[in-house]
GROMACS .gro file of C-alpha atoms in nm:
model
  287
    1MET     CA    1   8.702  11.053  11.908
    2LYS     CA    2   8.550  11.407  11.940
    3ILE     CA    3   8.187  11.466  11.960
    4ILE     CA    4   8.185  11.734  11.733
    5ARG     CA    5   8.367  11.795  11.408
    6THR     CA    6   8.355  12.128  11.174
    7ILE     CA    7   8.377  11.943  10.827
    8GLY     CA    8   8.508  12.223  10.629
    9ALA     CA    9   8.414  12.621  10.501
   10GLY     CA   10   8.052  12.549  10.327
   11ILE     CA   11   8.018  12.232  10.531
   12ALA     CA   12   7.797  12.212  10.857
   13ALA     CA   13   7.922  12.063  11.206
   14VAL     CA   14   7.844  11.690  11.223
   15VAL     CA   15   7.727  11.497  11.570
   16LEU     CA   16   7.807  11.139  11.586
   17GLY     CA   17   7.523  11.090  11.740
   18VAL     CA   18   7.471  10.752  11.605
   19GLY     CA   19   7.791  10.629  11.696
   20LEU     CA   20   7.774  10.794  12.062
   21LEU     CA   21   7.428  10.683  12.118
   22ALA     CA   22   7.428  10.303  12.000
   23PRO     CA   23   7.457  10.031  12.247
   24ALA     CA   24   7.782   9.930  12.410
   25THR     CA   25   7.755   9.596  12.225
   26SER     CA   26   7.738   9.753  11.877
   27ALA     CA   27   8.065   9.717  11.651
   28ALA     CA   28   8.118  10.052  11.597
   29ALA     CA   29   8.099  10.104  11.988
   30GLU     CA   30   8.358   9.821  12.073
   31ASN     CA   31   8.580   9.795  11.754
   32GLY     CA   32   8.499  10.117  11.609
   33TYR     CA   33   8.495  10.173  11.242
   34GLU     CA   34   8.680   9.803  11.149
   35ARG     CA   35   8.710   9.726  10.777
   36GLY     CA   36   8.818   9.421  10.635
   37PRO     CA   37   8.931   9.088  10.790
   38ASP     CA   38   9.204   9.093  11.130
   39PRO     CA   39   9.525   9.216  10.986
   40THR     CA   40   9.870   9.017  11.044
   41ASN     CA   41  10.234   9.143  10.922
   42SER     CA   42  10.177   8.995  10.552
   43SER     CA   43   9.834   9.152  10.527
   44ILE     CA   44   9.957   9.490  10.571
   45GLU     CA   45  10.296   9.482  10.398
   46ALA     CA   46  10.068   9.345  10.104
   47SER     CA   47  10.105   9.593   9.823
   48ARG     CA   48   9.672   9.531   9.799
   49GLY     CA   49   9.429   9.498  10.037
   50PRO     CA   50   9.091   9.308  10.057
   51TYR     CA   51   8.899   9.537   9.833
   52ALA     CA   52   8.875   9.608   9.464
   53VAL     CA   53   8.944   9.936   9.384
   54SER     CA   54   8.791  10.200   9.160
   55THR     CA   55   8.921  10.520   9.042
   56LYS     CA   56   8.736  10.872   8.918
   57SER     CA   57   8.983  11.174   8.753
   58ILE     CA   58   8.897  11.511   8.870
   59SER     CA   59   9.047  11.724   8.589
   60ARG     CA   60   9.215  12.104   8.659
   61LEU     CA   61   8.890  12.233   8.548
   62ALA     CA   62   8.650  12.060   8.747
   63ALA     CA   63   8.863  12.136   9.065
   64ARG     CA   64   8.787  12.321   9.346
   65GLY     CA   65   9.065  12.439   9.473
   66PHE     CA   66   9.363  12.250   9.367
   67GLY     CA   67   9.513  12.108   9.060
   68GLY     CA   68   9.284  11.803   8.971
   69GLY     CA   69   9.329  11.466   9.071
   70THR     CA   70   9.244  11.063   9.139
   71ILE     CA   71   9.018  10.933   9.371
   72HIS     CA   72   9.042  10.594   9.477
   73TYR     CA   73   8.828  10.403   9.632
   74PRO     CA   74   8.665  10.049   9.740
   75THR     CA   75   8.424   9.944   9.443
   76SER     CA   76   8.164   9.779   9.664
   77ALA     CA   77   7.997  10.013   9.882
   78ALA     CA   78   7.868   9.680  10.113
   79ASP     CA   79   8.074   9.775  10.438
   80GLY     CA   80   7.907  10.090  10.484
   81THR     CA   81   8.135  10.414  10.431
   82PHE     CA   82   8.446  10.454  10.465
   83GLY     CA   83   8.720  10.719  10.581
   84VAL     CA   84   8.819  11.000  10.337
   85VAL     CA   85   9.219  11.085  10.259
   86ALA     CA   86   9.419  11.362  10.122
   87VAL     CA   87   9.769  11.309   9.995
   88SER     CA   88   9.926  11.603   9.857
   89PRO     CA   89  10.292  11.583   9.624
   90GLY     CA   90  10.573  11.775   9.777
   91TYR     CA   91  10.756  12.125   9.611
   92THR     CA   92  10.800  12.117   9.253
   93ALA     CA   93  10.672  11.752   9.219
   94SER     CA   94  10.343  11.659   9.062
   95GLU     CA   95  10.062  11.396   9.175
   96SER     CA   96  10.210  11.124   9.012
   97THR     CA   97  10.513  11.124   9.254
   98ILE     CA   98  10.253  10.981   9.570
   99ARG     CA   99   9.977  10.826   9.336
  100TRP     CA  100  10.097  10.520   9.437
  101LEU     CA  101   9.932  10.549   9.815
  102GLY     CA  102   9.626  10.616   9.664
  103PRO     CA  103   9.507  10.240   9.520
  104ARG     CA  104   9.729  10.114   9.813
  105LEU     CA  105   9.548  10.259  10.095
  106ALA     CA  106   9.204  10.243   9.923
  107SER     CA  107   9.207   9.864   9.900
  108PHE     CA  108   9.185   9.839  10.271
  109GLY     CA  109   8.906  10.050  10.295
  110PHE     CA  110   8.947  10.418  10.250
  111VAL     CA  111   8.830  10.694  10.007
  112VAL     CA  112   9.201  10.841   9.894
  113ILE     CA  113   9.226  11.162   9.684
  114THR     CA  114   9.570  11.178   9.512
  115PHE     CA  115   9.616  11.537   9.407
  116ASP     CA  116   9.829  11.810   9.212
  117THR     CA  117   9.873  12.131   9.380
  118ASN     CA  118   9.748  12.471   9.236
  119SER     CA  119  10.108  12.539   9.162
  120ARG     CA  120  10.431  12.297   9.206
  121TYR     CA  121  10.569  12.610   9.377
  122ASP     CA  122  10.285  12.587   9.651
  123GLN     CA  123  10.447  12.619   9.988
  124PRO     CA  124  10.316  12.418  10.277
  125ARG     CA  125  10.029  12.661  10.410
  126ALA     CA  126   9.900  12.655  10.038
  127ARG     CA  127   9.903  12.309  10.051
  128GLY     CA  128   9.706  12.248  10.367
  129THR     CA  129   9.442  12.440  10.219
  130GLN     CA  130   9.410  12.233   9.917
  131LEU     CA  131   9.462  11.952  10.160
  132LEU     CA  132   9.119  12.039  10.281
  133ALA     CA  133   8.977  12.128   9.967
  134ALA     CA  134   9.079  11.802   9.808
  135ILE     CA  135   8.872  11.612  10.112
  136ASP     CA  136   8.560  11.866  10.077
  137GLN     CA  137   8.566  11.776   9.713
  138ALA     CA  138   8.550  11.417   9.745
  139ILE     CA  139   8.295  11.444  10.008
  140GLY     CA  140   8.057  11.647   9.778
  141ASP     CA  141   8.139  11.388   9.453
  142SER     CA  142   7.839  11.256   9.288
  143THR     CA  143   8.015  10.927   9.255
  144VAL     CA  144   8.188  10.848   9.555
  145GLY     CA  145   8.043  11.100   9.803
  146SER     CA  146   7.767  10.885   9.946
  147ARG     CA  147   8.086  10.592  10.021
  148ILE     CA  148   8.213  10.878  10.283
  149ASP     CA  149   8.192  10.924  10.665
  150PRO     CA  150   8.261  11.264  10.664
  151SER     CA  151   8.309  11.267  11.015
  152ARG     CA  152   8.635  11.032  10.937
  153GLN     CA  153   8.906  11.268  10.776
  154ALA     CA  154   9.278  11.236  10.730
  155VAL     CA  155   9.615  11.409  10.543
  156VAL     CA  156   9.913  11.273  10.442
  157GLY     CA  157  10.167  11.477  10.237
  158HIS     CA  158  10.512  11.431  10.117
  159SER     CA  159  10.800  11.734  10.155
  160MET     CA  160  10.605  12.032  10.191
  161GLY     CA  161  10.308  11.867  10.170
  162GLY     CA  162  10.409  11.661  10.470
  163GLY     CA  163  10.460  12.029  10.642
  164GLY     CA  164  10.089  12.127  10.466
  165THR     CA  165   9.929  11.828  10.683
  166LEU     CA  166   9.997  12.003  10.990
  167GLU     CA  167   9.902  12.343  10.866
  168ALA     CA  168   9.565  12.130  10.787
  169ALA     CA  169   9.508  11.968  11.071
  170LYS     CA  170   9.578  12.277  11.276
  171THR     CA  171   9.296  12.507  11.047
  172ARG     CA  172   9.076  12.196  11.049
  173PRO     CA  173   9.054  12.030  11.402
  174ALA     CA  174   8.813  11.743  11.298
  175ILE     CA  175   9.096  11.589  11.104
  176GLU     CA  176   9.189  11.261  11.307
  177ALA     CA  177   9.474  11.210  11.151
  178ALA     CA  178   9.772  11.343  10.978
  179VAL     CA  179  10.101  11.153  10.811
  180GLY     CA  180  10.394  11.368  10.717
  181LEU     CA  181  10.653  11.156  10.468
  182THR     CA  182  10.984  11.337  10.512
  183PRO     CA  183  10.778  11.660  10.579
  184TRP     CA  184  10.939  11.975  10.591
  185ASN     CA  185  10.801  12.321  10.726
  186THR     CA  186  10.958  12.644  10.850
  187ASP     CA  187  10.717  12.668  11.148
  188LYS     CA  188  10.875  12.381  11.389
  189THR     CA  189  10.584  12.426  11.620
  190TRP     CA  190  10.268  12.276  11.629
  191PRO     CA  191  10.084  12.259  11.954
  192GLU     CA  192   9.822  12.331  11.778
  193VAL     CA  193   9.747  12.032  11.640
  194GLN     CA  194   9.479  11.786  11.804
  195ALA     CA  195   9.520  11.518  11.533
  196ALA     CA  196   9.703  11.191  11.608
  197ALA     CA  197  10.022  11.289  11.416
  198LEU     CA  198  10.291  11.066  11.247
  199GLN     CA  199  10.628  11.221  11.095
  200ILE     CA  200  10.767  10.954  10.894
  201GLY     CA  201  11.162  11.086  10.817
  202ALA     CA  202  11.426  10.950  10.639
  203GLN     CA  203  11.804  10.880  10.793
  204ASN     CA  204  11.981  11.046  10.475
  205ASP     CA  205  11.741  11.336  10.386
  206SER     CA  206  11.920  11.627  10.313
  207VAL     CA  207  11.648  11.848  10.189
  208ALA     CA  208  11.422  11.827  10.505
  209PRO     CA  209  11.706  11.674  10.771
  210PRO     CA  210  11.479  11.512  11.011
  211ARG     CA  211  11.739  11.676  11.276
  212SER     CA  212  11.560  12.039  11.173
  213HIS     CA  213  11.223  11.953  11.054
  214ALA     CA  214  11.045  11.572  11.132
  215ILE     CA  215  11.190  11.572  11.450
  216PRO     CA  216  11.099  11.883  11.596
  217PHE     CA  217  10.758  11.853  11.443
  218TYR     CA  218  10.701  11.520  11.632
  219GLY     CA  219  10.856  11.705  12.019
  220SER     CA  220  10.643  12.007  11.989
  221LEU     CA  221  10.315  11.782  11.916
  222THR     CA  222  10.207  11.822  12.230
  223ASN     CA  223   9.842  11.859  12.242
  224ALA     CA  224   9.813  11.565  11.929
  225GLU     CA  225   9.573  11.288  11.995
  226ARG     CA  226   9.937  11.096  11.985
  227ARG     CA  227  10.234  11.155  11.810
  228ALA     CA  228  10.499  10.950  11.669
  229TYR     CA  229  10.809  10.960  11.445
  230LEU     CA  230  10.928  10.683  11.237
  231GLU     CA  231  11.252  10.695  11.031
  232LEU     CA  232  11.366  10.491  10.705
  233ARG     CA  233  11.702  10.382  10.731
  234GLY     CA  234  11.928  10.500  10.479
  235ALA     CA  235  11.655  10.673  10.278
  236SER     CA  236  11.645  10.994  10.133
  237HIS     CA  237  11.413  11.287  10.094
  238PHE     CA  238  11.261  11.141   9.808
  239ALA     CA  239  11.176  10.777   9.951
  240PRO     CA  240  10.765  10.871   9.951
  241ASN     CA  241  10.766  10.904   9.544
  242THR     CA  242  10.832  10.525   9.478
  243SER     CA  243  10.613  10.264   9.636
  244ASN     CA  244  10.781  10.175   9.988
  245THR     CA  245  10.664   9.908  10.224
  246THR     CA  246  10.747  10.076  10.547
  247ILE     CA  247  10.601  10.427  10.439
  248ALA     CA  248  10.263  10.208  10.338
  249THR     CA  249  10.281  10.004  10.628
  250TYR     CA  250  10.271  10.213  10.882
  251THR     CA  251  10.104  10.504  10.716
  252LEU     CA  252   9.832  10.217  10.688
  253ALA     CA  253   9.809  10.133  11.061
  254TRP     CA  254   9.803  10.481  11.167
  255LEU     CA  255   9.502  10.569  10.958
  256LYS     CA  256   9.341  10.295  11.042
  257ARG     CA  257   9.397  10.287  11.464
  258TYR     CA  258   9.333  10.680  11.410
  259VAL     CA  259   9.050  10.746  11.183
  260ASP     CA  260   8.854  10.372  11.164
  261ASP     CA  261   8.914  10.349  11.574
  262ASP     CA  262   9.020  10.015  11.475
  263ALA     CA  263   9.250   9.858  11.778
  264ARG     CA  264   9.346   9.544  11.592
  265TYR     CA  265   9.618   9.777  11.430
  266GLU     CA  266   9.739   9.906  11.804
  267GLN     CA  267   9.989   9.599  11.733
  268PHE     CA  268  10.212   9.769  11.502
  269LEU     CA  269  10.211  10.054  11.653
  270THR     CA  270  10.331   9.943  12.026
  271PRO     CA  271  10.569   9.904  12.065
  272GLY     CA  272  10.647   9.926  11.712
  273PRO     CA  273  10.895   9.818  11.454
  274SER     CA  274  11.253   9.732  11.523
  275THR     CA  275  11.538   9.957  11.499
  276GLY     CA  276  11.782   9.702  11.504
  277LEU     CA  277  12.052   9.655  11.247
  278GLY     CA  278  11.875   9.522  10.954
  279SER     CA  279  11.597   9.645  11.035
  280ALA     CA  280  11.411   9.913  10.724
  281VAL     CA  281  11.359  10.174  11.047
  282SER     CA  282  11.619  10.346  11.244
  283ASP     CA  283  11.463  10.487  11.498
  284TYR     CA  284  11.117  10.480  11.633
  285ARG     CA  285  10.952  10.697  11.909
  286ILE     CA  286  10.495  10.721  12.017
  287GLN     CA  287  10.328  10.912  12.265
   0.00000   0.00000   0.00000
């Protein structure tokens, strides 16, 4: 975990003195920021986790730097603060196509903002900027800001939004984790990214074929804290647009492991899912 994190434009760097100076016997020092009971295969595949979830709408007029959206957050604040995750839709798509991930991730202990982009035709770089703007607005929100640990940030996106996650992580080294869902970008090399980065491709994707997008991205992430590639068997580019257990399961495990530093989730990443016949995953690589 980085000692100093730059939160973004207009927000000062945060020094993580509390966690790093705490005694070695503290829960944070030993187990990261654990939230929720010990995970099992069935629990992480469930459509809802242990937390009840509330929502807050952000209108287009109220949004600063993106097109409006929805903040999904654990209703109870009894367990302290949570990491914050922004989720971008893909080219020509609206928030509605990725909104399903919001309450699902939030119910496992994250504050999640799903949003509309300023234009449905925004390219990956613009989507990366908007992912960061959405995170910053959630951190500063009067309702949910107090529930967020601003040092624990992550980005998720579909298609050009997936390419945007790499743009966001390149721009802001404070990002802990980036997850691209059938990601697309004209830039194929990302050695600048330090965040733990998971690329989820689709075997039958004709819009962003893995061999020319997700797999080269994965291969180029040589300075990432960790990198992985997962391929959805028989799936199309639009698999992330509806509720998908495999996408949710491994996105959740990745965020838990690298935003919450929760080692309990390592069991789902190493050695990872089966890729044999009958598995929903056709390829899996991790370094």
